[in-house]
PDB file of C-alpha atoms in Angstrom:
ATOM      1  CA  MET A   1      85.935  51.143  30.512  1.00  0.00           C
ATOM      2  CA  THR A   2      83.238  53.457  31.635  1.00  0.00           C
ATOM      3  CA  GLU A   3      79.911  52.303  33.001  1.00  0.00           C
ATOM      4  CA  LEU A   4      78.072  53.365  29.869  1.00  0.00           C
ATOM      5  CA  SER A   5      80.316  51.413  27.540  1.00  0.00           C
ATOM      6  CA  PHE A   6      80.083  48.370  29.839  1.00  0.00           C
ATOM      7  CA  ALA A   7      76.303  48.493  29.842  1.00  0.00           C
ATOM      8  CA  LYS A   8      76.187  48.703  26.040  1.00  0.00           C
ATOM      9  CA  SER A   9      78.607  45.803  25.716  1.00  0.00           C
ATOM     10  CA  TYR A  10      76.618  43.692  28.177  1.00  0.00           C
ATOM     11  CA  LEU A  11      73.324  44.353  26.422  1.00  0.00           C
ATOM     12  CA  ALA A  12      74.854  43.506  23.049  1.00  0.00           C
ATOM     13  CA  THR A  13      76.052  40.194  24.448  1.00  0.00           C
ATOM     14  CA  LEU A  14      72.584  39.408  25.806  1.00  0.00           C
ATOM     15  CA  ALA A  15      70.961  40.279  22.501  1.00  0.00           C
ATOM     16  CA  GLN A  16      72.992  37.573  20.753  1.00  0.00           C
ATOM     17  CA  ARG A  17      71.714  34.848  23.038  1.00  0.00           C
ATOM     18  CA  PRO A  18      68.393  33.006  22.118  1.00  0.00           C
ATOM     19  CA  GLN A  19      65.249  34.105  23.867  1.00  0.00           C
ATOM     20  CA  ARG A  20      63.666  31.699  26.347  1.00  0.00           C
ATOM     21  CA  LEU A  21      60.028  31.981  27.413  1.00  0.00           C
ATOM     22  CA  ALA A  22      58.653  30.633  30.626  1.00  0.00           C
ATOM     23  CA  ALA A  23      56.007  27.873  30.563  1.00  0.00           C
ATOM     24  CA  ASP A  24      53.356  30.260  31.848  1.00  0.00           C
ATOM     25  CA  HIS A  25      54.217  33.030  29.391  1.00  0.00           C
ATOM     26  CA  VAL A  26      51.200  34.792  27.847  1.00  0.00           C
ATOM     27  CA  GLU A  27      51.597  37.092  24.891  1.00  0.00           C
ATOM     28  CA  ASP A  28      49.880  40.435  25.100  1.00  0.00           C
ATOM     29  CA  PRO A  29      47.120  40.283  22.414  1.00  0.00           C
ATOM     30  CA  ARG A  30      47.328  44.038  21.956  1.00  0.00           C
ATOM     31  CA  LYS A  31      50.780  43.633  20.487  1.00  0.00           C
ATOM     32  CA  LEU A  32      49.786  40.889  18.026  1.00  0.00           C
ATOM     33  CA  PRO A  33      48.872  41.738  14.422  1.00  0.00           C
ATOM     34  CA  ALA A  34      45.168  41.744  13.542  1.00  0.00           C
ATOM     35  CA  ARG A  35      43.829  38.496  12.030  1.00  0.00           C
ATOM     36  CA  GLY A  36      40.817  37.938   9.795  1.00  0.00           C
ATOM     37  CA  PRO A  37      38.163  35.348  10.789  1.00  0.00           C
ATOM     38  CA  TYR A  38      38.937  31.810   9.668  1.00  0.00           C
ATOM     39  CA  THR A  39      36.261  30.252   7.492  1.00  0.00           C
ATOM     40  CA  LEU A  40      35.993  26.575   6.641  1.00  0.00           C
ATOM     41  CA  PRO A  41      36.267  25.623   2.994  1.00  0.00           C
ATOM     42  CA  ARG A  42      32.942  25.169   1.192  1.00  0.00           C
ATOM     43  CA  THR A  43      31.789  21.559   0.869  1.00  0.00           C
ATOM     44  CA  LEU A  44      30.528  20.768  -2.587  1.00  0.00           C
ATOM     45  CA  PRO A  45      27.627  18.282  -2.988  1.00  0.00           C
ATOM     46  CA  ASP A  46      28.269  14.902  -4.495  1.00  0.00           C
ATOM     47  CA  TYR A  47      28.056  14.877  -8.223  1.00  0.00           C
ATOM     48  CA  VAL A  48      24.953  13.155  -9.545  1.00  0.00           C
ATOM     49  CA  LYS A  49      24.952  12.231 -13.169  1.00  0.00           C
ATOM     50  CA  PRO A  50      21.822  13.581 -14.854  1.00  0.00           C
ATOM     51  CA  LYS A  51      19.402  11.008 -16.238  1.00  0.00           C
ATOM     52  CA  THR A  52      19.018  10.606 -19.933  1.00  0.00           C
ATOM     53  CA  ALA A  53      15.724  11.086 -21.720  1.00  0.00           C
ATOM     54  CA  GLU A  54      15.454   7.324 -22.231  1.00  0.00           C
ATOM     55  CA  GLN A  55      15.855   6.664 -18.496  1.00  0.00           C
ATOM     56  CA  VAL A  56      13.230   9.259 -17.597  1.00  0.00           C
ATOM     57  CA  ALA A  57      10.787   7.803 -20.133  1.00  0.00           C
ATOM     58  CA  GLU A  58      11.374   4.273 -18.811  1.00  0.00           C
ATOM     59  CA  GLU A  59      10.755   5.324 -15.199  1.00  0.00           C
ATOM     60  CA  GLN A  60       7.566   7.107 -16.170  1.00  0.00           C
ATOM     61  CA  SER A  61       6.317   4.097 -18.125  1.00  0.00           C
ATOM     62  CA  ASN A  62       6.984   1.753 -15.172  1.00  0.00           C
ATOM     63  CA  ALA A  63       5.496   4.086 -12.534  1.00  0.00           C
ATOM     64  CA  THR A  64       2.335   2.765 -10.861  1.00  0.00           C
ATOM     65  CA  ALA A  65      -0.174   3.881  -8.241  1.00  0.00           C
ATOM     66  CA  ASN A  66      -2.834   2.232  -6.084  1.00  0.00           C
ATOM     67  CA  LEU A  67      -6.299   3.269  -7.213  1.00  0.00           C
ATOM     68  CA  THR A  68      -9.720   2.940  -5.574  1.00  0.00           C
ATOM     69  CA  LEU A  69     -12.972   3.515  -7.465  1.00  0.00           C
ATOM     70  CA  LYS A  70     -15.550   4.495  -4.860  1.00  0.00           C
ATOM     71  CA  PRO A  71     -19.277   4.844  -5.675  1.00  0.00           C
ATOM     72  CA  LEU A  72     -20.793   8.271  -5.128  1.00  0.00           C
ATOM     73  CA  ARG A  73     -23.615   6.665  -3.152  1.00  0.00           C
ATOM     74  CA  PRO A  74     -22.989   3.555  -1.051  1.00  0.00           C
ATOM     75  CA  ASN A  75     -24.458   0.501  -2.736  1.00  0.00           C
ATOM     76  CA  ALA A  76     -24.294  -3.016  -1.333  1.00  0.00           C
ATOM     77  CA  ALA A  77     -24.543  -4.451  -4.850  1.00  0.00           C
ATOM     78  CA  VAL A  78     -21.404  -2.634  -6.016  1.00  0.00           C
ATOM     79  CA  PRO A  79     -18.701  -2.185  -3.343  1.00  0.00           C
ATOM     80  CA  PRO A  80     -15.628   0.016  -3.940  1.00  0.00           C
ATOM     81  CA  LEU A  81     -13.226  -1.448  -6.487  1.00  0.00           C
ATOM     82  CA  THR A  82      -9.534  -1.504  -5.552  1.00  0.00           C
ATOM     83  CA  LEU A  83      -7.003  -1.571  -8.396  1.00  0.00           C
ATOM     84  CA  PRO A  84      -3.436  -1.991  -7.072  1.00  0.00           C
ATOM     85  CA  SER A  85      -0.340  -1.120  -9.108  1.00  0.00           C
ATOM     86  CA  MET A  86      -2.102   0.650 -11.952  1.00  0.00           C
ATOM     87  CA  PRO A  87       0.284   2.267 -14.494  1.00  0.00           C
ATOM     88  CA  LEU A  88       0.133   6.052 -14.582  1.00  0.00           C
ATOM     89  CA  SER A  89      -0.432   5.798 -18.322  1.00  0.00           C
ATOM     90  CA  THR A  90      -3.881   4.213 -17.744  1.00  0.00           C
ATOM     91  CA  ASN A  91      -6.654   6.418 -19.100  1.00  0.00           C
ATOM     92  CA  ILE A  92     -10.132   7.017 -17.711  1.00  0.00           C
ATOM     93  CA  LEU A  93     -11.823   4.867 -20.368  1.00  0.00           C
ATOM     94  CA  ALA A  94      -9.823   1.816 -19.274  1.00  0.00           C
ATOM     95  CA  LEU A  95     -10.894   2.413 -15.669  1.00  0.00           C
ATOM     96  CA  LYS A  96     -14.531   2.657 -16.755  1.00  0.00           C
ATOM     97  CA  MET A  97     -14.255  -0.681 -18.522  1.00  0.00           C
ATOM     98  CA  LYS A  98     -12.845  -2.316 -15.382  1.00  0.00           C
ATOM     99  CA  TYR A  99     -15.617  -0.873 -13.222  1.00  0.00           C
ATOM    100  CA  SER A 100     -18.363  -1.764 -15.715  1.00  0.00           C
ATOM    101  CA  GLY A 101     -17.546  -5.447 -15.251  1.00  0.00           C
ATOM    102  CA  ALA A 102     -17.933  -5.174 -11.469  1.00  0.00           C
ATOM    103  CA  ALA A 103     -21.099  -3.037 -11.654  1.00  0.00           C
ATOM    104  CA  ASN A 104     -22.646  -5.012 -14.536  1.00  0.00           C
ATOM    105  CA  THR A 105     -23.455  -1.842 -16.427  1.00  0.00           C
ATOM    106  CA  SER A 106     -22.420  -0.046 -19.593  1.00  0.00           C
ATOM    107  CA  THR A 107     -19.395   2.249 -19.688  1.00  0.00           C
ATOM    108  CA  ALA A 108     -21.612   4.952 -21.234  1.00  0.00           C
ATOM    109  CA  LYS A 109     -23.467   5.237 -17.894  1.00  0.00           C
ATOM    110  CA  ILE A 110     -20.295   5.580 -15.810  1.00  0.00           C
ATOM    111  CA  LYS A 111     -18.792   8.948 -14.886  1.00  0.00           C
ATOM    112  CA  LEU A 112     -15.528   9.211 -12.960  1.00  0.00           C
ATOM    113  CA  LEU A 113     -15.093  12.256 -10.756  1.00  0.00           C
ATOM    114  CA  LEU A 114     -12.059  13.819  -9.118  1.00  0.00           C
ATOM    115  CA  LYS A 115     -12.847  16.414  -6.462  1.00  0.00           C
ATOM    116  CA  GLY A 116     -16.374  16.631  -7.830  1.00  0.00           C
ATOM    117  CA  LYS A 117     -15.317  17.323 -11.434  1.00  0.00           C
ATOM    118  CA  PRO A 118     -16.020  14.827 -14.257  1.00  0.00           C
ATOM    119  CA  LEU A 119     -13.021  13.407 -16.095  1.00  0.00           C
ATOM    120  CA  SER A 120     -12.737  12.922 -19.848  1.00  0.00           C
ATOM    121  CA  ASP A 121     -11.984   9.460 -21.233  1.00  0.00           C
ATOM    122  CA  GLU A 122      -8.607  10.375 -22.756  1.00  0.00           C
ATOM    123  CA  LYS A 123      -7.145  11.698 -19.484  1.00  0.00           C
ATOM    124  CA  THR A 124      -4.484   9.507 -17.844  1.00  0.00           C
ATOM    125  CA  LEU A 125      -3.582   9.138 -14.188  1.00  0.00           C
ATOM    126  CA  LYS A 126      -0.415  11.086 -14.856  1.00  0.00           C
ATOM    127  CA  ASP A 127      -2.452  13.936 -16.353  1.00  0.00           C
ATOM    128  CA  LEU A 128      -4.513  14.021 -13.157  1.00  0.00           C
ATOM    129  CA  GLY A 129      -1.391  14.606 -11.064  1.00  0.00           C
ATOM    130  CA  VAL A 130      -1.270  11.150  -9.488  1.00  0.00           C
ATOM    131  CA  GLU A 131       2.267  10.462  -8.277  1.00  0.00           C
ATOM    132  CA  ALA A 132       4.084   7.144  -8.458  1.00  0.00           C
ATOM    133  CA  GLY A 133       3.368   4.898  -5.460  1.00  0.00           C
ATOM    134  CA  ALA A 134       0.536   7.119  -4.212  1.00  0.00           C
ATOM    135  CA  ASP A 135      -2.971   6.012  -3.172  1.00  0.00           C
ATOM    136  CA  ALA A 136      -5.605   7.778  -5.268  1.00  0.00           C
ATOM    137  CA  VAL A 137      -9.401   7.673  -4.951  1.00  0.00           C
ATOM    138  CA  LEU A 138     -11.797   8.417  -7.809  1.00  0.00           C
ATOM    139  CA  THR A 139     -15.523   8.789  -7.294  1.00  0.00           C
ATOM    140  CA  VAL A 140     -17.856   6.803  -9.542  1.00  0.00           C
ATOM    141  CA  MET A 141     -21.251   8.146 -10.575  1.00  0.00           C
ATOM    142  CA  ILE A 142     -23.557   5.804 -12.477  1.00  0.00           C
ATOM    143  CA  MET A 143     -26.226   7.511 -14.546  1.00  0.00           C
ATOM    144  CA  GLY A 144     -29.601   5.932 -13.847  1.00  0.00           C
ATOM    145  CA  GLY A 145     -28.337   3.943 -10.875  1.00  0.00           C
ATOM    146  CA  VAL A 146     -27.181   0.355 -10.642  1.00  0.00           C
ATOM    147  CA  ALA A 147     -29.517  -2.384 -11.766  1.00  0.00           C
ATOM    148  CA  SER A 148     -30.527  -4.642  -8.911  1.00  0.00           C
ATOM    149  CA  PRO A 149     -29.274  -8.197  -9.263  1.00  0.00           C
ATOM    150  CA  PRO A 150     -31.942 -10.665 -10.420  1.00  0.00           C
ATOM    151  CA  PRO A 151     -33.507 -12.777  -7.674  1.00  0.00           C
ATOM    152  CA  PRO A 152     -32.181 -16.294  -7.389  1.00  0.00           C
ATOM    153  CA  PRO A 153     -34.306 -18.910  -9.146  1.00  0.00           C
ATOM    154  CA  GLU A 154     -36.676 -20.846  -6.969  1.00  0.00           C
ATOM    155  CA  VAL A 155     -35.547 -24.329  -6.180  1.00  0.00           C
ATOM    156  CA  GLN A 156     -38.089 -26.969  -7.110  1.00  0.00           C
ATOM    157  CA  LYS A 157     -38.663 -29.135  -4.073  1.00  0.00           C
ATOM    158  CA  VAL A 158     -38.986 -32.867  -4.566  1.00  0.00           C
ATOM    159  CA  ALA A 159     -41.086 -35.138  -2.380  1.00  0.00           C
ATOM    160  CA  ALA A 160     -38.409 -37.630  -1.425  1.00  0.00           C
ATOM    161  CA  LEU A 161     -40.705 -39.900   0.599  1.00  0.00           C
ATOM    162  CA  GLN A 162     -42.891 -40.587  -2.407  1.00  0.00           C
ATOM    163  CA  GLY A 163     -40.100 -42.410  -4.212  1.00  0.00           C
ATOM    164  CA  GLU A 164     -38.765 -45.843  -3.375  1.00  0.00           C
ATOM    165  CA  ASP A 165     -35.146 -44.709  -3.237  1.00  0.00           C
ATOM    166  CA  PHE A 166     -35.616 -43.203   0.208  1.00  0.00           C
ATOM    167  CA  TRP A 167     -37.257 -46.331   1.611  1.00  0.00           C
ATOM    168  CA  VAL A 168     -34.604 -48.586   0.091  1.00  0.00           C
ATOM    169  CA  ASP A 169     -31.869 -46.538   1.738  1.00  0.00           C
ATOM    170  CA  LEU A 170     -33.788 -46.545   5.014  1.00  0.00           C
ATOM    171  CA  LYS A 171     -34.172 -50.335   4.852  1.00  0.00           C
ATOM    172  CA  LYS A 172     -30.433 -50.742   4.346  1.00  0.00           C
ATOM    173  CA  PHE A 173     -29.784 -48.487   7.321  1.00  0.00           C
ATOM    174  CA  LEU A 174     -32.229 -50.420   9.546  1.00  0.00           C
ATOM    175  CA  ASP A 175     -30.805 -53.761   8.443  1.00  0.00           C
ATOM    176  CA  GLY A 176     -27.350 -52.575   9.429  1.00  0.00           C
ATOM    177  CA  LYS A 177     -28.485 -51.301  12.835  1.00  0.00           C
ATOM    178  CA  LEU A 178     -31.209 -53.805  13.780  1.00  0.00           C
ATOM    179  CA  GLY A 179     -30.392 -56.905  11.735  1.00  0.00           C
ATOM    180  CA  ALA A 180     -27.671 -58.151  14.046  1.00  0.00           C
ATOM    181  CA  ASP A 181     -28.203 -61.016  16.459  1.00  0.00           C
ATOM    182  CA  GLY A 182     -29.400 -60.055  19.897  1.00  0.00           C
ATOM    183  CA  VAL A 183     -31.481 -57.085  18.706  1.00  0.00           C
ATOM    184  CA  LYS A 184     -35.114 -57.300  19.646  1.00  0.00           C
ATOM    185  CA  GLU A 185     -36.580 -55.002  16.947  1.00  0.00           C
ATOM    186  CA  ASN A 186     -37.241 -56.399  13.482  1.00  0.00           C
ATOM    187  CA  PRO A 187     -35.971 -54.097  10.694  1.00  0.00           C
ATOM    188  CA  GLU A 188     -38.907 -54.925   8.420  1.00  0.00           C
ATOM    189  CA  GLU A 189     -41.459 -54.139  11.121  1.00  0.00           C
ATOM    190  CA  VAL A 190     -39.756 -50.827  11.926  1.00  0.00           C
ATOM    191  CA  LEU A 191     -39.738 -49.911   8.224  1.00  0.00           C
ATOM    192  CA  GLN A 192     -43.458 -50.667   7.867  1.00  0.00           C
ATOM    193  CA  ALA A 193     -44.150 -48.616  11.011  1.00  0.00           C
ATOM    194  CA  PHE A 194     -42.364 -45.658   9.446  1.00  0.00           C
ATOM    195  CA  ARG A 195     -44.358 -46.029   6.232  1.00  0.00           C
ATOM    196  CA  LYS A 196     -47.645 -46.265   8.103  1.00  0.00           C
ATOM    197  CA  ALA A 197     -46.826 -43.218  10.264  1.00  0.00           C
ATOM    198  CA  TRP A 198     -45.914 -41.141   7.206  1.00  0.00           C
ATOM    199  CA  ARG A 199     -49.057 -42.075   5.274  1.00  0.00           C
ATOM    200  CA  GLY A 200     -51.122 -41.183   8.337  1.00  0.00           C
TER     201      GLY A 200
END
């Protein structure tokens, strides 16, 4: 057997044996096939069942907002009126009626303003863009001003010392305090001294 045939036979025998790689073997990246970038699969949002027309109408009918009716000019007689949890379907006329009771004036004299613009009676809070749960402020302008509250009636004073009821009660009081044994003052004498001092 020549050297060439021996070498071929030896290499053929080695080729049939399994390949073993060392633990620190590193593949040459230049010899590897090209790979495309790996992208993660797209995550779809959770499915939300659309609301029916009946559900939307029910939510809108139950929606409320906190409302404050603030006078255009500060007035001690009529402070700002706070209306919590007002339905968004409430119209301007209903708000005027609520404020007229607090201001003691007619609804015809009341104007409600939003950002300086007067509001018509048929407008609702929803039409004005008030959102559910929000805090809204409407300005109140009263035509002709607010009537001043009437002065309290004068209390008729009664001369209590001119009646006998006062002196009877005083006598009972003096008898209870001075009528006991061991007290030097006489209740009747003290009562007469009070009467004499008051008459002058």
